[in-house]
Coordinates of C-alpha atoms in Angstrom, one line a residue:
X1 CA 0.0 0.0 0.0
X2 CA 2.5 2.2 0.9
X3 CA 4.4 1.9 -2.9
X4 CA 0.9 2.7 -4.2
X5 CA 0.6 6.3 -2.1
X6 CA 3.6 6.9 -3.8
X7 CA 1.4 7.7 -7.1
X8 CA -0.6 10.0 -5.3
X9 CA 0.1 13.9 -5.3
X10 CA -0.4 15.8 -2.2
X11 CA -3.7 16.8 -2.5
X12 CA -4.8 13.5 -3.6
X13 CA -3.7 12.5 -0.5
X14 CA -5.8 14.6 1.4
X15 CA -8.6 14.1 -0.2
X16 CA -8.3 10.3 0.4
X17 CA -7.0 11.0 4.3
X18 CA -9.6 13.3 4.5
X19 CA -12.4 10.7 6.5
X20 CA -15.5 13.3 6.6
X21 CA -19.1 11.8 5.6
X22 CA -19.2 14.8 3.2
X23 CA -16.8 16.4 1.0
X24 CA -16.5 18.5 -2.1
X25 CA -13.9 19.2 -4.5
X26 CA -13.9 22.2 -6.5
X27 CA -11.0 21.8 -8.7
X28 CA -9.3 22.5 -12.1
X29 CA -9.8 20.4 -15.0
X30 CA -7.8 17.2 -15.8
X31 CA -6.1 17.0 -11.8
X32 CA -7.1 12.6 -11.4
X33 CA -9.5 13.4 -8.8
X34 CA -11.9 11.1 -10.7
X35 CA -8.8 8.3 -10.8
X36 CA -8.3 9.1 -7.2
X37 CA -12.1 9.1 -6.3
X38 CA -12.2 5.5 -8.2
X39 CA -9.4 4.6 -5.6
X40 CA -11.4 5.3 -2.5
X41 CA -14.4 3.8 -4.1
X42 CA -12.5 0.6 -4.5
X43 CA -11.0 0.5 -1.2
X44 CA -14.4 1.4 0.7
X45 CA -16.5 -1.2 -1.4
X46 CA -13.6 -3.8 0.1
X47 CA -13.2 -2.9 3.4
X48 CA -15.8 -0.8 4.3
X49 CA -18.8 -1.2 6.2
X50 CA -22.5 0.5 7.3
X51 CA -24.3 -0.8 9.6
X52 CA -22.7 -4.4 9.8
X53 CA -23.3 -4.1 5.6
X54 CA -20.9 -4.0 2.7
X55 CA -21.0 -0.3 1.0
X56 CA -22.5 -0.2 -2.4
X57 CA -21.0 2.7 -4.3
X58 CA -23.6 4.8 -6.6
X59 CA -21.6 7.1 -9.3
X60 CA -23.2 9.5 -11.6
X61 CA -21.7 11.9 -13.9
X62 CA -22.8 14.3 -16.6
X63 CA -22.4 12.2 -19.4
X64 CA -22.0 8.1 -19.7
X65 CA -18.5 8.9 -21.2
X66 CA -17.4 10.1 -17.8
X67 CA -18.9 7.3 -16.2
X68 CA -17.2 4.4 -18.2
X69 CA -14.1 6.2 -17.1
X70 CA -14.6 5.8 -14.4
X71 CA -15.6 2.1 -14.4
X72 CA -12.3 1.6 -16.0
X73 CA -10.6 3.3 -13.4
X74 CA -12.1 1.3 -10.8
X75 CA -10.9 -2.1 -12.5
X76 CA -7.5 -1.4 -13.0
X77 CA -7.2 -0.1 -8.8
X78 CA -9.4 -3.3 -7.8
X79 CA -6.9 -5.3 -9.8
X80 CA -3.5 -3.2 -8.4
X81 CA -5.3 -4.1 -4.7
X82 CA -5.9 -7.7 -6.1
X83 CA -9.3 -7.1 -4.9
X84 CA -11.4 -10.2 -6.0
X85 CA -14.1 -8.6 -8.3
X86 CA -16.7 -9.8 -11.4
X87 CA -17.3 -7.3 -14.2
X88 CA -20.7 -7.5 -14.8
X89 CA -20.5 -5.1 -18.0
X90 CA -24.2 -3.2 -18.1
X91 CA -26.9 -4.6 -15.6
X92 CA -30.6 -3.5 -15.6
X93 CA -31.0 -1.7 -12.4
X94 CA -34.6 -0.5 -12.7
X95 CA -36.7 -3.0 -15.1
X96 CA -39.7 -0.4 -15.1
X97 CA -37.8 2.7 -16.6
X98 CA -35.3 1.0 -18.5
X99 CA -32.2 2.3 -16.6
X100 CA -29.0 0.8 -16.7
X101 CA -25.7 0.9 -15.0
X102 CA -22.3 -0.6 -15.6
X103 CA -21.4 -2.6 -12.5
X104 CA -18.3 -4.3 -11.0
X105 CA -19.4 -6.6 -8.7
X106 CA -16.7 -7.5 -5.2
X107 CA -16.4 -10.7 -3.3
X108 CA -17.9 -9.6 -0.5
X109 CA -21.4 -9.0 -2.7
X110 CA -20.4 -4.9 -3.0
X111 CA -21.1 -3.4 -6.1
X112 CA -19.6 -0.2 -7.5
X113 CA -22.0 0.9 -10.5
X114 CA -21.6 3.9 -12.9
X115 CA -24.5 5.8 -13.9
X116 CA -25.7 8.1 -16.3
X117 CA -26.8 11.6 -15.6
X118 CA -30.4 10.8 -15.7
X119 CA -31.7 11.4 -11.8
X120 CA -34.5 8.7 -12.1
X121 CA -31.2 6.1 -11.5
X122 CA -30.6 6.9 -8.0
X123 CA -34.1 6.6 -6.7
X124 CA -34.3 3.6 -4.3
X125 CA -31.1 3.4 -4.3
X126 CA -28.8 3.2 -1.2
X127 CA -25.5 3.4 -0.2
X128 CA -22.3 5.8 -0.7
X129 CA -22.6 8.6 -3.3
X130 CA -20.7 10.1 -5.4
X131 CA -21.8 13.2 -8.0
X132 CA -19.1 13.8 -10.4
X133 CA -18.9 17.2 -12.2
X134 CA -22.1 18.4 -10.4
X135 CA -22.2 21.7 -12.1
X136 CA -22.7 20.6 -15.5
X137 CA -25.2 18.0 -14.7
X138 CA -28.7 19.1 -16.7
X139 CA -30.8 19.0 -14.0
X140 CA -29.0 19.5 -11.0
X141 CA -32.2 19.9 -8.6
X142 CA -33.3 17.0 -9.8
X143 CA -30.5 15.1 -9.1
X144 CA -30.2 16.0 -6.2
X145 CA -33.8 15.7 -4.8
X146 CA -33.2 11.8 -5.9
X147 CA -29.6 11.7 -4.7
X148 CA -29.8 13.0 -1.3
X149 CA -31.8 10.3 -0.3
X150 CA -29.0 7.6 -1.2
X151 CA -26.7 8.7 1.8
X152 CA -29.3 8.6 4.2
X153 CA -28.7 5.8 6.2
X154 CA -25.1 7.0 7.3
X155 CA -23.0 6.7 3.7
X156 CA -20.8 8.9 2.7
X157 CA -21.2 11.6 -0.2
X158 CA -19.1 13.0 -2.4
X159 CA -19.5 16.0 -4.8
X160 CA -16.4 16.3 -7.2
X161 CA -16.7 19.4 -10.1
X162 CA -15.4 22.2 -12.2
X163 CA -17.0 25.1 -12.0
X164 CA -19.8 26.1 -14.9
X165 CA -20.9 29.7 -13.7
X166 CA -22.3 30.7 -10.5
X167 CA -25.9 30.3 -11.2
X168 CA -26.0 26.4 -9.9
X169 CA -26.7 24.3 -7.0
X170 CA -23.2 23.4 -6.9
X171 CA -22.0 27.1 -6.3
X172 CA -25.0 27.4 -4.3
X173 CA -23.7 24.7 -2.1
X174 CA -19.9 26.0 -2.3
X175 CA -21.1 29.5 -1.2
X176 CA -22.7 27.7 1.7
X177 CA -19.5 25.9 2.6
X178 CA -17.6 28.9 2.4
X179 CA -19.9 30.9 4.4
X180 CA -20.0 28.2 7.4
X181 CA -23.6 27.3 6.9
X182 CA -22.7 24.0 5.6
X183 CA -20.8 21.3 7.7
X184 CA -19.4 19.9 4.8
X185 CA -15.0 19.4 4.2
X186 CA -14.2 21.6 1.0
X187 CA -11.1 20.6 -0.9
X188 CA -10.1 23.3 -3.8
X189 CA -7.7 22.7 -6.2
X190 CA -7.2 24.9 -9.0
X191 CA -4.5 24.9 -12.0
X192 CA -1.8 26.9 -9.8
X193 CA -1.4 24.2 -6.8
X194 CA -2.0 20.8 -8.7
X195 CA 1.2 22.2 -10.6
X196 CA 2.9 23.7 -7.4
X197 CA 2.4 19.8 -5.5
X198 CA 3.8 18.2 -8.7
X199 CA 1.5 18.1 -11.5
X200 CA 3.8 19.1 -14.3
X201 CA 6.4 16.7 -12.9
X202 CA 3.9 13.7 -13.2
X203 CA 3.1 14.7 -16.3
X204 CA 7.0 14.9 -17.4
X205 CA 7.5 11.7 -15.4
X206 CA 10.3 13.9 -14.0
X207 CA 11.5 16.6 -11.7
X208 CA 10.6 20.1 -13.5
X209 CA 12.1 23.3 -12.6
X210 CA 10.3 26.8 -11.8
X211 CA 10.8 28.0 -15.1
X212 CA 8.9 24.2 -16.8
X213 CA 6.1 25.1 -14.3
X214 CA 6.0 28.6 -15.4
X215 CA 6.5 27.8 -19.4
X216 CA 3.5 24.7 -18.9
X217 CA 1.5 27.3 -17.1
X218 CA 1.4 29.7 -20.0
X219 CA 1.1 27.2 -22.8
X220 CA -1.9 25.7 -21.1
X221 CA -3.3 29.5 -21.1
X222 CA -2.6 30.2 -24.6
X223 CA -3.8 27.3 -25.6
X224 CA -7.0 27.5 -23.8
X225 CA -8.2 30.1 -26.5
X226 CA -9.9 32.5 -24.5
X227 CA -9.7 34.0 -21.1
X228 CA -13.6 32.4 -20.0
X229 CA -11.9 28.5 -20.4
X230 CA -9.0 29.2 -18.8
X231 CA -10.2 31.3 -15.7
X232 CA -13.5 28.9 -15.4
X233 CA -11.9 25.5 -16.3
X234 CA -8.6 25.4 -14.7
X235 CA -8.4 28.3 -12.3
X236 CA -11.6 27.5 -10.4
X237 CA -13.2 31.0 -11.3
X238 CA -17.2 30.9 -12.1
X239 CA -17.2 32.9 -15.5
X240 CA -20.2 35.2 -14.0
X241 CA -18.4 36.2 -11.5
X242 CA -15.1 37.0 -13.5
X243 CA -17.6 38.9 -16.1
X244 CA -20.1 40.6 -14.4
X245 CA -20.6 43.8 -13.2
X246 CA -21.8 42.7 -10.2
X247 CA -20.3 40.0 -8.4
X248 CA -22.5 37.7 -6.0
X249 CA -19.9 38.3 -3.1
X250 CA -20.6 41.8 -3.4
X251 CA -24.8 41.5 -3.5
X252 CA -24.7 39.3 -0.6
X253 CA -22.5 42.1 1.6
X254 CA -25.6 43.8 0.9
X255 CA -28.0 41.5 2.0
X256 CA -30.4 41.6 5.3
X257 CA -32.9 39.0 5.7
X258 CA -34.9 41.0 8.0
X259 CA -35.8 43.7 5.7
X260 CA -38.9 44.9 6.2
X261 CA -41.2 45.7 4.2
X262 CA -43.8 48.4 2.6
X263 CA -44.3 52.1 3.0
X264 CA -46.0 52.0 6.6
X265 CA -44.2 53.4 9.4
X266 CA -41.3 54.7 7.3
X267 CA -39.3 57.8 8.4
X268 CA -36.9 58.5 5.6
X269 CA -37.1 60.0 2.1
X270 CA -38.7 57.8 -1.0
X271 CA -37.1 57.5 -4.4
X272 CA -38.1 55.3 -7.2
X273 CA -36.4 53.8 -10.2
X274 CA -39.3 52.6 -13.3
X275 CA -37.5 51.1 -15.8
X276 CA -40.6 50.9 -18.0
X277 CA -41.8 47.6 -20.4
X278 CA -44.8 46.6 -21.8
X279 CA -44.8 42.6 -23.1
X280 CA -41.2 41.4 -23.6
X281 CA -39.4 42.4 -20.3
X282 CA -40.7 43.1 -17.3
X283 CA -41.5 46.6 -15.9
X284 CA -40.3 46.9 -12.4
X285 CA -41.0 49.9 -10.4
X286 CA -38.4 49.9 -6.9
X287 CA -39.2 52.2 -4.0
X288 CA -36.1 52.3 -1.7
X289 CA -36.6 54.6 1.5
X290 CA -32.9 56.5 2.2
X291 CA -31.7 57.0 5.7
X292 CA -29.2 58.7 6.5
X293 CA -26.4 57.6 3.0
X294 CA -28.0 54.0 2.9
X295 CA -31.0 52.9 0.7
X296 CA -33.4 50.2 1.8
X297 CA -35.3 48.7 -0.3
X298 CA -39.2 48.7 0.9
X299 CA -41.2 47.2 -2.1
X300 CA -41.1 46.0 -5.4
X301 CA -43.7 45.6 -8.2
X302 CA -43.2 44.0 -11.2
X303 CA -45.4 44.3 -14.0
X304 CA -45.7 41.3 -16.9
X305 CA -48.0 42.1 -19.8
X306 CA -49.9 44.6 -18.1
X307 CA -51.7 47.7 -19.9
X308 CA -49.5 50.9 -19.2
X309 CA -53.1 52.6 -17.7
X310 CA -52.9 50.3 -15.0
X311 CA -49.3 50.2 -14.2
X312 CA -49.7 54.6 -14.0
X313 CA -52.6 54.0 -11.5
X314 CA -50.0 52.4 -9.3
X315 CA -47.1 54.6 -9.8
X316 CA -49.5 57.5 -9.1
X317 CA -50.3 55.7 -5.7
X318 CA -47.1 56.0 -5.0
X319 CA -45.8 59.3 -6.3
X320 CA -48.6 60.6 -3.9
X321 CA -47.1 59.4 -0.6
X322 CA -46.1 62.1 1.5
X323 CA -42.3 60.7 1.8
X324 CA -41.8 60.6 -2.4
X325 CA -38.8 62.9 -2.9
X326 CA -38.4 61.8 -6.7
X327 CA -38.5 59.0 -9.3
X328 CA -36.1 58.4 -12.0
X329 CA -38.2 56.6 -15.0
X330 CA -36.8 55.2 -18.7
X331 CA -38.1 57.4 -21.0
X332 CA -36.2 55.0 -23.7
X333 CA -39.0 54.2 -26.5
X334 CA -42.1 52.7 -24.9
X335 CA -41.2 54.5 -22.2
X336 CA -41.3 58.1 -23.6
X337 CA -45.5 58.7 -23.2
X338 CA -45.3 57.2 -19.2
X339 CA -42.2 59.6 -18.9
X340 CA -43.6 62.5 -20.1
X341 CA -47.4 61.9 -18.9
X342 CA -45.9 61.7 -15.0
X343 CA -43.5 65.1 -15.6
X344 CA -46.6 67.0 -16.7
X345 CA -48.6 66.0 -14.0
X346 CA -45.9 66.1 -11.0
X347 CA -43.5 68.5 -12.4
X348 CA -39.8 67.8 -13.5
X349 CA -38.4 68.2 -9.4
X350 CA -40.7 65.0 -8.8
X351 CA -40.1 62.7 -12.2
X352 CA -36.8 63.1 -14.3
X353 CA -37.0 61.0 -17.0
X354 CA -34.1 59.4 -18.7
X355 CA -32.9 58.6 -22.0
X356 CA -30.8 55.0 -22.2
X357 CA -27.5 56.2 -24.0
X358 CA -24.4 54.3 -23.9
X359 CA -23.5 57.3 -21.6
X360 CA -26.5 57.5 -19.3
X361 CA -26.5 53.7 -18.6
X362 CA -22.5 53.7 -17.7
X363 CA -23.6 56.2 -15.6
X364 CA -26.8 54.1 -14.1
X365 CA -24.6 51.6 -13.7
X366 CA -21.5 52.9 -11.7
X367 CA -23.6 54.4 -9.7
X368 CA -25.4 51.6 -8.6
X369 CA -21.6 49.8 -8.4
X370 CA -20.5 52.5 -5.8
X371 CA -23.9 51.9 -4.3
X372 CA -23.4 48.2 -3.3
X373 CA -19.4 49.1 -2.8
X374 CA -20.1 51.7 -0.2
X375 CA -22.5 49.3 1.4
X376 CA -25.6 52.1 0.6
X377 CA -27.9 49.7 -0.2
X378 CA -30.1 46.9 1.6
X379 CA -31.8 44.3 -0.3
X380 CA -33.5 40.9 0.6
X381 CA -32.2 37.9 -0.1
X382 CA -34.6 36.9 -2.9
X383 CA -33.1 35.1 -5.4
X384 CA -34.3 36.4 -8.6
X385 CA -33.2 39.7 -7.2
X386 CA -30.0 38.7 -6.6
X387 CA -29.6 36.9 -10.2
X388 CA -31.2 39.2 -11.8
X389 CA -28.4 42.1 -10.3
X390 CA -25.9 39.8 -11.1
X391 CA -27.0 39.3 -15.0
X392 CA -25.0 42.8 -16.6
X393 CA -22.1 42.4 -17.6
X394 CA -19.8 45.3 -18.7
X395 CA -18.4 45.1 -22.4
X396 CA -15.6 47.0 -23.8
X397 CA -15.2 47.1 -28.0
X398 CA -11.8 47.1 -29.6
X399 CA -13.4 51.0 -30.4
X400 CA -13.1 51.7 -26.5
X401 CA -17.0 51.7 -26.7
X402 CA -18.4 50.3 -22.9
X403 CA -21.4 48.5 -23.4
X404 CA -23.9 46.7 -20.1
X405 CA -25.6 43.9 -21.5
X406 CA -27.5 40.6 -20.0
X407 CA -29.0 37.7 -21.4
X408 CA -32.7 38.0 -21.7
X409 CA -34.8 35.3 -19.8
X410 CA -38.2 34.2 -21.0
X411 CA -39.7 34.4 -17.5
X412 CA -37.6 37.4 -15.7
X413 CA -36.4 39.4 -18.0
X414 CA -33.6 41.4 -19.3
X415 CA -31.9 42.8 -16.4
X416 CA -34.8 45.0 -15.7
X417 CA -34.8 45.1 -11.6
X418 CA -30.8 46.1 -12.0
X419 CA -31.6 49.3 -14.3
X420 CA -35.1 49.8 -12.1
X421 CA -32.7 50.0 -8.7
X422 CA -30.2 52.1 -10.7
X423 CA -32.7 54.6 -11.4
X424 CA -33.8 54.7 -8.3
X425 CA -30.3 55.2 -6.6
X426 CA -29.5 58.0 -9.2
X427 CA -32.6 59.8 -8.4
X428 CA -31.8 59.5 -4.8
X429 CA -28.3 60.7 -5.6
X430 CA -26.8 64.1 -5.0
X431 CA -23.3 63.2 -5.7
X432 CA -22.0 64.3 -9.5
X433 CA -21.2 61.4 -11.4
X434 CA -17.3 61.0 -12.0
X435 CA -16.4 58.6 -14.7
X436 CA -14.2 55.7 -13.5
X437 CA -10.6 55.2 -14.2
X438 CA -9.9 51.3 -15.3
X439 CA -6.3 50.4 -15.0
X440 CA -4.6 47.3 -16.6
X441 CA -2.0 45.7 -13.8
X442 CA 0.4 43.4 -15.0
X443 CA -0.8 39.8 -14.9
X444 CA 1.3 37.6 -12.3
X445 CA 0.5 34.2 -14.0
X446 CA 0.2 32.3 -10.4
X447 CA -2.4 34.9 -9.8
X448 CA -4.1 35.8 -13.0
X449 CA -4.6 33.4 -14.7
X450 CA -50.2 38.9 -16.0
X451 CA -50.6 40.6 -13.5
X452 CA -49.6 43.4 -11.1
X453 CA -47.0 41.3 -8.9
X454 CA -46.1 43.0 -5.3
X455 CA -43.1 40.8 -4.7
X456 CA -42.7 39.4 -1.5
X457 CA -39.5 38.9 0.5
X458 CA -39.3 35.7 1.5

């Protein structure tokens, strides 16, 4: 055993010494912790027991590439052991559904079985579990609303993956590790210290120097094609959070759960943001009261599909309240007749409409930056909020032109409660606008590299 711990780099090693019922890996591309996972799975389907019962060992992955791998890698450590075992190729598991699994089968009746991605596998199912590249899985709620289930009787778990964004149950989970809230053992591993604890020299079958690390390091960048693969896939950074305006980390400083909510019993000023829509997007009108510098958000209606009479009838509720200091509405297109309807009737010191330029939305949007920097703003944690904040990213042509864009969603949008709480934070804003100054550090490459809808809070 000893010789065989002798193939294994230092944070293979850790992972296997590590003992707790739960882990999770997030890690680099192409590091063997599927090889090394395979090695655990072996020696715990030999030796180990729940219960007074041999462990049966469920593996899924994203694809059933991965998981004949993964098979194979079993076979050739159950062999290196000499652990007595019958390949049983691919077994029915579930006559009813059709779903098959390919199964090694040990002497002491344990079976290690690799699945597809399909969730329906693991229900009924029992024993220790193992999800393998979590975040690209298709359905990962799914998956894990079956899997969960599998471990209950005292098995371990194990959750092994890349990163594919931030918008996932596996970064959900990872922020939950990180933040203490889940008692799980986190093991991260990006590009930078699988080479530092010998990568490169496996790879060489040799002992490299700095300058082989270094030169590997930079080849595997340039080769990577674009800065998104090689941040996301072998540095261990979600591509959302490298690109977006945003960042996650910075929306939940800003979070407080016990928000409260509505216009009763309020003491500070009102502003409003109304970033106007009629069928596509939604319209989202944001009322934040401002003490003192910070602004708290009180309520939020979102409009979908909704005539533009009766989404004035509600803004006119709420331009009436005795706190309503001002509102900062898009006049952009559809927006233009609302805009100019509410000025005329409130005067120009109450509404100020305004026109989406490339200029005016850098300015929207910087503003609201500074806003969550500064920690000026309160939100609830709501999750389509906090997506939807997250969404904008800030582009930059070869021309020097800076664009904020987001993907449109079907059922929330197109970034519309970001530029509805900009509004409202510029029209709540004294301060003049100064344009920022981006500078370009040199790269260290260790480091770089149908209705009216009164949202609720809860």
């Amino acid at each position: 055993m000893d010789d065989i711990t002798q193939l294994f780099l230092p944070f293979q090693k850790r992972w296997l010494l590590d003992t707790s019922r739960f882990k999770l890996a997030k890690k680099s591309r192409r590091t063997g912790f599927t090889w090394i996972q395979a090695f655990e799975d072996v020696k715990d389907a030999t030796t180990m027991k729940v219960r007074n019962k041999h462990l049966d060992v469920w593996f899924t992955s994203s694809n059933s590439d991965n998981a004949k791998e993964y098979i194979i890698y079993c076979k050739d450590w159950a062999t290196t052991l000499n652990a007595g075992f019958l390949d049983l190729g691919e077994v029915l598991i579930d006559e009813e559904k059709g779903i098959k699994a390919l199964s090694l089968e040990f002497n002491n009746g344990a079976r290690i079985n690799g699945l597809s991605s399909n969730p329906a596998a693991l229900r009924g199912k029992g024993g220790k579990l193992v999800i393998d590249e979590f975040a690209f899985h298709k359905d990962q709620k799914e998956l894990w609303k079956a899997g969960k289930p599998v471990v209950t009787w005292g098995y371990p778990l194990r959750i092994i993956s890349s990163l594919n964004g931030a918008n996932n149950l596996f970064y959900h989970f990872l922020t939950l590790i990180e933040k203490g809230k889940l008692n799980w053992s986190l093991h991260e591993v990006d590009i930078f210290k699988a080479v530092n604890e010998g990568l490169v020299d496996k790879i060489y079958g040799r002992k490299t120097t700095e300058e082989e690390r270094l030169e590997w390091l930079k080849q595997e960048k340039e080769s990577s094609g674009d800065d998104v693969t090689w941040l996301q896939e072998y540095c261990c950074v979600a591509v959302d959070e490298a690109t977006s305006f945003i960042t996650y980390e910075l929306i939940n400083s800003c979070i407080e759960e016990t928000l409260q909510e509505g216009l009763n019993n309020i003491t500070g000023d009102i502003y409003i943001g109304y970033d106007v829509a009629r069928i596509n997007d939604l319209s989202v009108v944001s009322i934040f009261e401002k003490c003192g510098s910070v602004f708290y958000l009180r309520k939020l209606l979102e409009f979908k599909n909704v005539k533009f009479k009766d989404q004035k009838q509600a803004v006119l509720a709420l331009l009436s309240h005795p706190k309503t200091r001002r509102m900062a509405i898009d006049e952009t297109g559809i927006g233009k007749q609302m805009a100019e309807e509410l000025k005329d009737e409130f005067g120009s010191r109450m509404v100020e409409p305004i026109n989406f330029s490339l200029k005016t939305k850098e300015e929207l949007a910087y503003k609201l930056l500074y806003a969550f920097q500064d920690r000026n703003i309160r939100i609830p944690d709501d999750e389509a909020i906090k997506n939807d904040l997250h969404s904008v990213r800030r582009l930059q042509t070869n021309a020097n032109i800076v664009r904020f864009d987001a993907d449109r969603s079907a059922t929330d949008g197109h970034a519309d409660r970001f530029w509805s709480f900009a509004l409202a934070i510029f029209a709540g804003t004294n301060e003049p606008y100064q344009k920022p100054v981006i500078l370009s550090a040199k790269p260290n490459i260790y480091k770089e590299f149908n209705t009216i809808n009164l949202r609720g809070f809860n």
